[in-house]
Coordinates of N, CA and C in Angstrom, one line a residue:
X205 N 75.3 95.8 -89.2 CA 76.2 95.1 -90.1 C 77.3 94.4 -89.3
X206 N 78.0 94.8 -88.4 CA 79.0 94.9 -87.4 C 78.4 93.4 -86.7
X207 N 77.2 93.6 -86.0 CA 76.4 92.5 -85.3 C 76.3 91.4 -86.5
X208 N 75.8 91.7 -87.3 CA 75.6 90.2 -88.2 C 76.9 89.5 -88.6
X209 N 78.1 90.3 -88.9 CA 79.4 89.3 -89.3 C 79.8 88.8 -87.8
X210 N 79.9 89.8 -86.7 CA 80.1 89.3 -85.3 C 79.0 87.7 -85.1
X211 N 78.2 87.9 -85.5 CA 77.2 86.2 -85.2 C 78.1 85.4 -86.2
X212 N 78.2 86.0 -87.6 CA 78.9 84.7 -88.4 C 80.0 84.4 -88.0
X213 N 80.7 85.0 -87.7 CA 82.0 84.6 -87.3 C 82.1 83.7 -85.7
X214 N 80.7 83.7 -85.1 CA 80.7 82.7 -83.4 C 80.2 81.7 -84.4
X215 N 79.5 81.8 -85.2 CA 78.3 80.3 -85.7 C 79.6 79.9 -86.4
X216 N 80.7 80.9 -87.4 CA 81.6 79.7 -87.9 C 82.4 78.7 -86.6
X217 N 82.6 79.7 -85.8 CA 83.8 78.9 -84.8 C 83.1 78.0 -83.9
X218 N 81.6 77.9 -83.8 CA 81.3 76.9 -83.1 C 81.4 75.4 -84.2
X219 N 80.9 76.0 -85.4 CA 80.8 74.8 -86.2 C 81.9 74.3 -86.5
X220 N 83.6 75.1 -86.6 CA 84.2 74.2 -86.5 C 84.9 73.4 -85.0
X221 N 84.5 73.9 -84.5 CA 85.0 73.3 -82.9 C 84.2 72.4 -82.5
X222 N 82.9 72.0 -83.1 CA 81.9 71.1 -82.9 C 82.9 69.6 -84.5
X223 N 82.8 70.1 -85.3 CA 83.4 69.4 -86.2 C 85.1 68.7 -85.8
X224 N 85.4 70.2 -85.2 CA 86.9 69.1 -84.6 C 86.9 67.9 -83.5
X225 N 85.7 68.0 -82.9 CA 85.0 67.6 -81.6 C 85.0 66.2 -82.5
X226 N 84.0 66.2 -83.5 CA 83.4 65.0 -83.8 C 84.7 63.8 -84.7
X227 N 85.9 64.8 -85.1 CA 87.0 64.4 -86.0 C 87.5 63.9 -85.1
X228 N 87.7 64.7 -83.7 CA 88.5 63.7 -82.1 C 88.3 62.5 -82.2
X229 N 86.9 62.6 -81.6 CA 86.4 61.8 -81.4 C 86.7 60.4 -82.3
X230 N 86.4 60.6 -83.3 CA 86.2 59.0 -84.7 C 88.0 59.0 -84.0
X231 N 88.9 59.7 -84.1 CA 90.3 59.3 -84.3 C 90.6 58.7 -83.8
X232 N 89.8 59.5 -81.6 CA 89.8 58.4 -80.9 C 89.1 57.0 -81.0
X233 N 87.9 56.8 -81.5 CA 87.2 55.7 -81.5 C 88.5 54.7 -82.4
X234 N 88.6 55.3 -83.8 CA 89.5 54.7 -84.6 C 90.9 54.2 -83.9
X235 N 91.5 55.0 -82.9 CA 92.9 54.5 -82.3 C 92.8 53.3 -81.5
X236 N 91.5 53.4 -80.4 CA 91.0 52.5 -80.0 C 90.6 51.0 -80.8
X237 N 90.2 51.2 -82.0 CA 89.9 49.9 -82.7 C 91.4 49.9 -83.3
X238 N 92.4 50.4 -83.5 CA 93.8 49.8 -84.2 C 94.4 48.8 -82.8
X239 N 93.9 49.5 -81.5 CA 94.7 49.2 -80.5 C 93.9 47.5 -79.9
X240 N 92.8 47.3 -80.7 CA 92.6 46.6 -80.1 C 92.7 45.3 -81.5
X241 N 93.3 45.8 -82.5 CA 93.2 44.9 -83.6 C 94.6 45.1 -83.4
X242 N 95.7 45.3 -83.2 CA 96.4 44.9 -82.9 C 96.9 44.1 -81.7
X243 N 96.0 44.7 -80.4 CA 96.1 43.4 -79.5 C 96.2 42.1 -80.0
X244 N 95.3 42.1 -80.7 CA 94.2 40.7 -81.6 C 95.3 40.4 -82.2
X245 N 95.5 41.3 -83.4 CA 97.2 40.2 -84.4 C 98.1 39.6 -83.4
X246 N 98.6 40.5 -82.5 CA 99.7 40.2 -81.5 C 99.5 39.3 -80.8
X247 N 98.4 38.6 -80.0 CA 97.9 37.4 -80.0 C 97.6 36.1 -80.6
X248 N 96.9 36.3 -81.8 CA 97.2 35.2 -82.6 C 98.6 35.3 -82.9
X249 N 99.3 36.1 -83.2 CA 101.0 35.7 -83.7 C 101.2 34.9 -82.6
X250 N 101.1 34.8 -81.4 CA 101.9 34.3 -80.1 C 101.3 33.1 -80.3
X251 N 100.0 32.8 -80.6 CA 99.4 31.5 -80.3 C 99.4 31.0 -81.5
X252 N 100.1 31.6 -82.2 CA 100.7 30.6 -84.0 C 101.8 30.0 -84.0
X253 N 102.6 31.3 -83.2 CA 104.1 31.1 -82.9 C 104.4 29.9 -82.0
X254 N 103.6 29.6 -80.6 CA 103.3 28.3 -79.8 C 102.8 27.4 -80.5
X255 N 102.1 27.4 -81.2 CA 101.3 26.4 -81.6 C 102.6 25.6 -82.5
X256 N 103.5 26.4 -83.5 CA 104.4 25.9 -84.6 C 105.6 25.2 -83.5
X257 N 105.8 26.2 -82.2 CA 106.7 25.7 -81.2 C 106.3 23.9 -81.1
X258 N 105.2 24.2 -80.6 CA 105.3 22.6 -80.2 C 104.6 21.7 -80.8
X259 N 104.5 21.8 -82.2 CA 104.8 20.9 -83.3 C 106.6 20.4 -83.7
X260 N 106.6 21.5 -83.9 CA 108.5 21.7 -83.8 C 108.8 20.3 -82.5
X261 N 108.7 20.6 -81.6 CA 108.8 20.0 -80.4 C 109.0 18.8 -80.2
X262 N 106.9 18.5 -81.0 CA 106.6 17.0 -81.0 C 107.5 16.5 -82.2
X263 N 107.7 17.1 -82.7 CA 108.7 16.5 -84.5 C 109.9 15.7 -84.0
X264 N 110.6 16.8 -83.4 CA 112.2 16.4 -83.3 C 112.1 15.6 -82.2
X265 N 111.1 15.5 -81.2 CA 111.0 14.3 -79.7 C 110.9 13.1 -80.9
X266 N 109.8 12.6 -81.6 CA 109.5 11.6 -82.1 C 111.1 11.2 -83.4
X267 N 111.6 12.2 -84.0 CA 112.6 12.1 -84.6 C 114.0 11.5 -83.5
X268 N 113.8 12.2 -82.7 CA 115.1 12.1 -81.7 C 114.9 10.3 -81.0
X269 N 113.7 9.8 -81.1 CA 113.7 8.4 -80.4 C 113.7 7.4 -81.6
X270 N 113.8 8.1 -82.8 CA 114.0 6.8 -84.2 C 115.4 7.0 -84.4
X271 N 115.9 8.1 -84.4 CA 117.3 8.2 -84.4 C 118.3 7.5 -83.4
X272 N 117.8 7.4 -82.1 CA 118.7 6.7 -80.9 C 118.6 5.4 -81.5
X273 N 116.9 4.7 -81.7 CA 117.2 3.7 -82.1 C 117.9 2.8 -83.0
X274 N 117.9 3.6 -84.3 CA 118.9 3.3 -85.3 C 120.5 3.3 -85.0
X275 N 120.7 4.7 -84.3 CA 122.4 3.9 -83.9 C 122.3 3.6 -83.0
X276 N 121.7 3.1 -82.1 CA 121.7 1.8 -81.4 C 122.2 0.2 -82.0
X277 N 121.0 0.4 -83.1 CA 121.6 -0.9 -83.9 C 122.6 -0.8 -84.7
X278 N 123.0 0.6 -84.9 CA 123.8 0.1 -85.7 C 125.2 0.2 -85.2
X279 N 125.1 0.5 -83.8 CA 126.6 0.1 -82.7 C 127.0 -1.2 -82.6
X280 N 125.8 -1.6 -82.4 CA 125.5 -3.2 -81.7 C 126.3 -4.4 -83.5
X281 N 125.2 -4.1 -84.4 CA 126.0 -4.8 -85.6 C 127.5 -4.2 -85.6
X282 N 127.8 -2.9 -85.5 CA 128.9 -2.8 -86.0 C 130.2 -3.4 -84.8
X283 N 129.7 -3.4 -83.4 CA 130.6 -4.2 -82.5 C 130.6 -5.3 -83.0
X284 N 129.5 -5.8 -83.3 CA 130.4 -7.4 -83.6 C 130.5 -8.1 -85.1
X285 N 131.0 -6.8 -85.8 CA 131.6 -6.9 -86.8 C 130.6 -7.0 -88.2
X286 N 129.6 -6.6 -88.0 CA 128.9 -6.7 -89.1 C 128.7 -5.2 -89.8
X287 N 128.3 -5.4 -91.1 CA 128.5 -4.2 -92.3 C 126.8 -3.3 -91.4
X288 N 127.1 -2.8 -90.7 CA 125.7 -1.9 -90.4 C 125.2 -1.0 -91.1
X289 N 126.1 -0.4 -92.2 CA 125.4 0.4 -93.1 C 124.6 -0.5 -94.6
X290 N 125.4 -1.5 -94.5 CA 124.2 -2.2 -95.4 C 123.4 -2.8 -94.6
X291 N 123.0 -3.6 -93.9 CA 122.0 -4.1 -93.0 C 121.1 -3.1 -92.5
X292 N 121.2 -2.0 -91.6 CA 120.6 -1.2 -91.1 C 119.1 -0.9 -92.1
X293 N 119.7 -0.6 -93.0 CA 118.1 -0.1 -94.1 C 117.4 -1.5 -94.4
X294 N 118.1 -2.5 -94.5 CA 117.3 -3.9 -94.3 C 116.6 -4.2 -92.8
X295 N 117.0 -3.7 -91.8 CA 115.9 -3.8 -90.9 C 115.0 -3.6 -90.7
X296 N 115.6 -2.2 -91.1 CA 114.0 -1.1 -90.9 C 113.2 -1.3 -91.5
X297 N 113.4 -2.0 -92.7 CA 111.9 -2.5 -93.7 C 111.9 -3.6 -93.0
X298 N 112.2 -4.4 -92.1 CA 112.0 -5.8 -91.7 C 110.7 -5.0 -90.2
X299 N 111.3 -4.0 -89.6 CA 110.9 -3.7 -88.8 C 109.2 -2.6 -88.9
X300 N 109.6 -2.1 -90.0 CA 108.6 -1.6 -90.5 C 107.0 -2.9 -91.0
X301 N 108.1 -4.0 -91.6 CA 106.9 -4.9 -91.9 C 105.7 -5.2 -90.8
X302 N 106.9 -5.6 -89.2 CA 106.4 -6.0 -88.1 C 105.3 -5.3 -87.7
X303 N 105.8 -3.3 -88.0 CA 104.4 -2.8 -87.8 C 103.2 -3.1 -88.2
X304 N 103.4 -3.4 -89.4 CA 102.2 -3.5 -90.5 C 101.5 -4.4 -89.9
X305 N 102.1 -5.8 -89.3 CA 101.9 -7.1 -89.3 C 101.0 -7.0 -87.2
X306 N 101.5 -6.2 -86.9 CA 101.2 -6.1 -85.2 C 100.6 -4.9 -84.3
X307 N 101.2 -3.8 -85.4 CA 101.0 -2.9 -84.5 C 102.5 -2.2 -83.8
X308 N 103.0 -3.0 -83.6 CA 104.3 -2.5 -82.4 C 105.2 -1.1 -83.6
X309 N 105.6 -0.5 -82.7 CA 106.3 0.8 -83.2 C 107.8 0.3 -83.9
X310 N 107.8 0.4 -85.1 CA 109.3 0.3 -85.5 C 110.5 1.1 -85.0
X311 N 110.3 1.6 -84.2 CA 111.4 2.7 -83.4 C 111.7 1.7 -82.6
X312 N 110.7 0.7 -81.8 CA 111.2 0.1 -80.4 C 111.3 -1.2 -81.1
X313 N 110.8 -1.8 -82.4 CA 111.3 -3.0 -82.4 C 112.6 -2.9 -83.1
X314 N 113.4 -1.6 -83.5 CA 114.9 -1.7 -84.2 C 115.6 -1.5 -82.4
X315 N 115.0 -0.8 -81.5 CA 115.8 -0.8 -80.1 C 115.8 -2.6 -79.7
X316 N 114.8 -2.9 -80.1 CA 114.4 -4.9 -79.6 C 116.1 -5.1 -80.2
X317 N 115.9 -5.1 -81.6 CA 117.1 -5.6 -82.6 C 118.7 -5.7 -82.2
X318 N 118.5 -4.2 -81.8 CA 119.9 -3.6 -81.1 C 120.0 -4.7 -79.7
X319 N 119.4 -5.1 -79.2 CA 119.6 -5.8 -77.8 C 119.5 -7.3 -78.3
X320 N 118.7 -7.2 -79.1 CA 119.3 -9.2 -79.4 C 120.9 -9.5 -80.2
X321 N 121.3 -8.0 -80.6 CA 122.4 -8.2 -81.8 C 123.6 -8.9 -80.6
X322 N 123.2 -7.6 -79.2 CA 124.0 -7.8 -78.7 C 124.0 -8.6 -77.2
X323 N 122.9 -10.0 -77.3 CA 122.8 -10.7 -76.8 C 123.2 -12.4 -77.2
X324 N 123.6 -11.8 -78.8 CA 124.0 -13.3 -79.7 C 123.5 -13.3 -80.8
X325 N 122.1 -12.8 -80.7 CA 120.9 -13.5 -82.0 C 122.0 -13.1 -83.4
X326 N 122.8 -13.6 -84.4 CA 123.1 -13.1 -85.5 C 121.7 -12.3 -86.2
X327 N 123.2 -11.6 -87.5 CA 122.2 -10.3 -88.3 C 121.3 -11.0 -89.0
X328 N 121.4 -12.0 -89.8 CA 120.3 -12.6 -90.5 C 119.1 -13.4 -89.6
X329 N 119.3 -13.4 -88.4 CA 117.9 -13.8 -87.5 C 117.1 -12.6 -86.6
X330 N 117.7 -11.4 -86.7 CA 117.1 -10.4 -86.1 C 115.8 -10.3 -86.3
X331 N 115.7 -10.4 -87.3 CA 113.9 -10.4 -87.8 C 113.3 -11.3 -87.2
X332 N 113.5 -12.4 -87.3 CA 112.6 -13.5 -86.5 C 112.8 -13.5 -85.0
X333 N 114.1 -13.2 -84.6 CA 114.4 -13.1 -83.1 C 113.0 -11.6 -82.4
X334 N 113.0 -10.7 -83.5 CA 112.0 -9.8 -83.1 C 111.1 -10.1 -82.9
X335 N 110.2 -11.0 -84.0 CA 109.2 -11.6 -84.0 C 108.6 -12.6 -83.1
X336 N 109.6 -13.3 -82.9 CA 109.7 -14.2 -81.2 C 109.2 -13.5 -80.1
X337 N 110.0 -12.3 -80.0 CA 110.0 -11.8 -78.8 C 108.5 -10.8 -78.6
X338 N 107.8 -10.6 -79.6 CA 106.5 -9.7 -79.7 C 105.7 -11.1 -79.3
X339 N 106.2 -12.3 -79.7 CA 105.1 -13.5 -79.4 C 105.4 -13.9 -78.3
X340 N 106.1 -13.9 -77.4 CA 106.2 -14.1 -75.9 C 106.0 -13.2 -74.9
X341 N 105.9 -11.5 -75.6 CA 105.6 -10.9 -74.8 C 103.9 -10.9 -74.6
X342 N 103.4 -11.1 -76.0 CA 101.8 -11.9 -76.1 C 101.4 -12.7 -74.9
X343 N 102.6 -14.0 -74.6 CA 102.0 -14.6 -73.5 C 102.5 -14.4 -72.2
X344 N 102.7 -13.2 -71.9 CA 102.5 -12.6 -70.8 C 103.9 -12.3 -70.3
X345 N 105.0 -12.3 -71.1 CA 106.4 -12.3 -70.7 C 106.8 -10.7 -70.9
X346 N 107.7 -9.7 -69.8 CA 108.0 -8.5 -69.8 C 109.3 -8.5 -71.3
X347 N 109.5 -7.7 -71.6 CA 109.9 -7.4 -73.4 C 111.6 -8.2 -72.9
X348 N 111.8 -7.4 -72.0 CA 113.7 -7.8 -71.5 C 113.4 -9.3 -71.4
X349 N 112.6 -9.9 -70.6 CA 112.9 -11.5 -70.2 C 112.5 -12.4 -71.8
X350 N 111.5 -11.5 -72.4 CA 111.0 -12.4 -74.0 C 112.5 -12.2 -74.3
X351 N 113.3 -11.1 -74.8 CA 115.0 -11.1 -75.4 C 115.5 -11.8 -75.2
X352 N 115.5 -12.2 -73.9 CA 116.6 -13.1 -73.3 C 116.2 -14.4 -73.8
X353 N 115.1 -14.7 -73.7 CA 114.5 -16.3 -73.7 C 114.6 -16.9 -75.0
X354 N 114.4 -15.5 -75.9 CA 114.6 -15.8 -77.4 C 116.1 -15.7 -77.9
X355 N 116.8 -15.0 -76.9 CA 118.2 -14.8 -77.5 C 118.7 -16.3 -77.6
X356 N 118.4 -17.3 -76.2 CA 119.0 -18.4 -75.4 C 118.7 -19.6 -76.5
X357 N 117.4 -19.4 -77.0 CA 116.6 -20.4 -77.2 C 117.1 -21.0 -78.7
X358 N 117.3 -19.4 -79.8 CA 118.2 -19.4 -80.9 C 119.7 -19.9 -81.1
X359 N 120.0 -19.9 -79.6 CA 120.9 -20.9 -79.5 C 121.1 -22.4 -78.8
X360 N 119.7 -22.9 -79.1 CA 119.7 -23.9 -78.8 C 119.5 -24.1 -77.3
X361 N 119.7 -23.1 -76.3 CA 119.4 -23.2 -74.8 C 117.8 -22.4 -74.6
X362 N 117.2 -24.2 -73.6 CA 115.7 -23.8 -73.7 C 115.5 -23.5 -71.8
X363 N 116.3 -23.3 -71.4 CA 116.5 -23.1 -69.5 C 115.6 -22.4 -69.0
X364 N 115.9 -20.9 -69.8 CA 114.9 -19.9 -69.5 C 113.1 -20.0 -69.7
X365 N 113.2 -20.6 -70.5 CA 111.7 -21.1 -71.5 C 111.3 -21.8 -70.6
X366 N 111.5 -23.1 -70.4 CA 111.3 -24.0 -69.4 C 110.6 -23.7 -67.9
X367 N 110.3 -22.5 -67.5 CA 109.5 -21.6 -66.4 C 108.8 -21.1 -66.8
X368 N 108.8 -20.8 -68.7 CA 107.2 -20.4 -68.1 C 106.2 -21.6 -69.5
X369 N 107.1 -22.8 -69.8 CA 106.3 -23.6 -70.7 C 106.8 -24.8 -70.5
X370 N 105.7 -25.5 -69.6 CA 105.8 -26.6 -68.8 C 106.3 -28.0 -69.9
X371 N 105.8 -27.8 -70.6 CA 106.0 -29.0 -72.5 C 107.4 -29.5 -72.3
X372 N 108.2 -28.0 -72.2 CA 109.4 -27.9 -72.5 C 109.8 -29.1 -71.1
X373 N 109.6 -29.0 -70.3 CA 110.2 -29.8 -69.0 C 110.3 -31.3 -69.4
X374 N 109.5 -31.5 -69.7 CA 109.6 -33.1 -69.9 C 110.0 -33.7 -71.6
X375 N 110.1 -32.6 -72.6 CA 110.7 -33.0 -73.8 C 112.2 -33.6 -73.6
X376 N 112.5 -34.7 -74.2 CA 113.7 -34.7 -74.6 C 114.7 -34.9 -75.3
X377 N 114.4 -34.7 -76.5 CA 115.4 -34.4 -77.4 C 115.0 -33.0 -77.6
X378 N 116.2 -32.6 -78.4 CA 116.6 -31.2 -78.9 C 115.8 -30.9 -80.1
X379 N 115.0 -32.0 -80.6 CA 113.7 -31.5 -81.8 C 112.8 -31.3 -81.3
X380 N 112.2 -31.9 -80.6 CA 111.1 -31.9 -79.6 C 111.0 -30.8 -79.3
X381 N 112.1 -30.1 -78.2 CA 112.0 -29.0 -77.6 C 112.2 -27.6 -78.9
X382 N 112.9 -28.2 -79.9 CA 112.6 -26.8 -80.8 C 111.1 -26.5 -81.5
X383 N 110.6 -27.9 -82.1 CA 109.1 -27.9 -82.1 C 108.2 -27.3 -81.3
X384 N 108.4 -27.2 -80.4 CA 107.5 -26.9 -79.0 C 107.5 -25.3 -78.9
X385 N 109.4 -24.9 -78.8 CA 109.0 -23.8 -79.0 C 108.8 -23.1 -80.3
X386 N 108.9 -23.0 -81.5 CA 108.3 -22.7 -82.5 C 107.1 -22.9 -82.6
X387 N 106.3 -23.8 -82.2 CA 104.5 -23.7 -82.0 C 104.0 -22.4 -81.1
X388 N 104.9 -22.4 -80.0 CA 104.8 -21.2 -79.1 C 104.8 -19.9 -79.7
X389 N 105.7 -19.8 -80.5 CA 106.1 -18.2 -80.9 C 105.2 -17.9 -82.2
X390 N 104.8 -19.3 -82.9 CA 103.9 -18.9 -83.7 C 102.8 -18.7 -83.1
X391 N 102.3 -19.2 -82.3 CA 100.7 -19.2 -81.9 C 101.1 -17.4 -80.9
X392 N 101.5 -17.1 -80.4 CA 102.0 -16.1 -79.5 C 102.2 -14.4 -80.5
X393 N 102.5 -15.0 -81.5 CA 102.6 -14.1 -83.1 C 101.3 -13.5 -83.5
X394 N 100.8 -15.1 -83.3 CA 99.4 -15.2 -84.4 C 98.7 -14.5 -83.9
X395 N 98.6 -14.4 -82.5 CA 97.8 -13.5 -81.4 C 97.7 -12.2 -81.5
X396 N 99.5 -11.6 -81.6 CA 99.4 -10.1 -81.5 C 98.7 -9.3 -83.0
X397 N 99.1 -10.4 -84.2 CA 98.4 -9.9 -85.4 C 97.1 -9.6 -85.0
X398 N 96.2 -10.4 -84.7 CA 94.9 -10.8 -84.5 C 94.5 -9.7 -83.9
X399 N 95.6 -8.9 -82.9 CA 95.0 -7.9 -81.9 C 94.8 -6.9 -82.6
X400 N 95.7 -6.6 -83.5 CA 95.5 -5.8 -84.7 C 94.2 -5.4 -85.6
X401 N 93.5 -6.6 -85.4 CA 92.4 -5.9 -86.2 C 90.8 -5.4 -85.2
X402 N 91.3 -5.9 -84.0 CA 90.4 -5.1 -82.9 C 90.9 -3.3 -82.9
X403 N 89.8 -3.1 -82.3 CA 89.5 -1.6 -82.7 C 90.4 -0.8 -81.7
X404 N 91.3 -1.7 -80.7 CA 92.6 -1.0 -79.9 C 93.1 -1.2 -81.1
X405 N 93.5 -2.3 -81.5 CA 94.8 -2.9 -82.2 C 94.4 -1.7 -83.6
X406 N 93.6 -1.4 -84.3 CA 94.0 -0.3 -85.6 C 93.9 1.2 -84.6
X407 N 93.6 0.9 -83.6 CA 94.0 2.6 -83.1 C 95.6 2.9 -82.4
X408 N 95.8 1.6 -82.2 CA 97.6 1.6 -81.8 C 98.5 1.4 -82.9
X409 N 97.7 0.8 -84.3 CA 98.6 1.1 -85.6 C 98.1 2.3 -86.3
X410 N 97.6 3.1 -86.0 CA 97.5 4.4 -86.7 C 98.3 5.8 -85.4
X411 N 98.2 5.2 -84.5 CA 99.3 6.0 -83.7 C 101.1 5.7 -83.9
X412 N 100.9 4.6 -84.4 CA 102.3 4.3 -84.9 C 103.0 4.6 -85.9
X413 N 101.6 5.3 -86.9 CA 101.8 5.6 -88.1 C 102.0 7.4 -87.8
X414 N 101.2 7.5 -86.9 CA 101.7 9.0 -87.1 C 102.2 9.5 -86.1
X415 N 103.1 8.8 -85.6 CA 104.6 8.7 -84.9 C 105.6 8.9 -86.0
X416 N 105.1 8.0 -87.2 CA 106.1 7.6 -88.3 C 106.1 8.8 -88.9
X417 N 105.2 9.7 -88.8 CA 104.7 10.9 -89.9 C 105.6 11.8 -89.0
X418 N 105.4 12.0 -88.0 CA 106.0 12.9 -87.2 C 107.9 13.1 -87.0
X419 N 108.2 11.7 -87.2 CA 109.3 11.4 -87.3 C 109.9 11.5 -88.8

């Protein structure tokens, strides 16, 4: 009798020590899979966390260069005496239109604005003085020297022009030469539109648009 509970009592303690064996074990298997699903969360968090970083990033960069531009211009009107808080939001749809119309980024054509304001072009010509200057950069003129030529030109001085549009040299009267250049800036206009519907030109106005989104 002695011998038979002596066996039951080894067969129970093996079976539970075989049982705690097998409970270890899963807890370990199981600690191991929390440790590795948590690796996993803790990594995506980091590369959610980066990923939102430099959206954040690209936001406020594209915000931070529409912002300079605007008080830019609206230094420039307000130095030479004009109401910049009413004009200002008239630009921007002037300048916005431009996008529509070319492609060019309304961030850099209100910085254009700001440098004709304060090169002479008055506030009610800014728009067209922009538009000038997108149509001479068309014919091959760097953005600074098209400002100048259009600042000059709106005032009736054609000096600058005159080097790179030979017409202008031998015109002489002061209709002539404004005719001349007005054919210029339209045909020079009519171009960059035109570029617009090539397949650069709608892929540089959908980056301008979601510049605009971004901003």
């Amino acid at each position: 009798m002695a011998k038979k509970e002596l066996t039951l009592v080894i067969r129970a303690r093996n079976a539970v020590a075989a049982g705690l064996k097998s409970v270890m074990g899963s807890i370990k298997s199981l600690g191991g899979g929390i440790v590795k699903v948590s690796k996993w969360i803790a990594t995506g968090v980091a590369a959610a966390t980066a990923a939102i970083g430099a959206v954040a990033a690209k936001a406020l960069s594209a915000y931070a260069v529409q912002e300079k531009a605007e008080r830019a211009l609206a230094a420039s009107l307000a130095a030479a005496g004009d109401n910049a808080t009413e004009l200002v939001p008239k630009l921007k749809a002037v300048a916005s239109a431009i996008q529509d119309e070319t492609g060019a980024g309304d961030e850099a054509t209100l910085a254009m604005m700001a440098r004709l304001r304060l090169l002479g072009v008055t506030a009610d010509k800014l728009g067209e003085a922009a538009r000038g200057t997108i149509a001479l950069k068309s014919a091959g003129l760097e953005e600074t020297a098209a400002s100048k030529a259009v600042a000059m030109a709106m005032q009736g001085n054609y000096d600058m022009l005159k080097r790179y549009v030979p017409a202008l040299r031998s015109a002489t009267t002061e209709s002539e030469k404004q005719r001349i250049v007005d054919d210029l800036l339209a045909k020079g206009y009519a171009q960059q539109k035109a570029v617009l519907n090539t397949t650069s030109g709608a892929w540089m106005a959908l980056k301008g648009r979601i510049g605009d989104a971004w901003e």
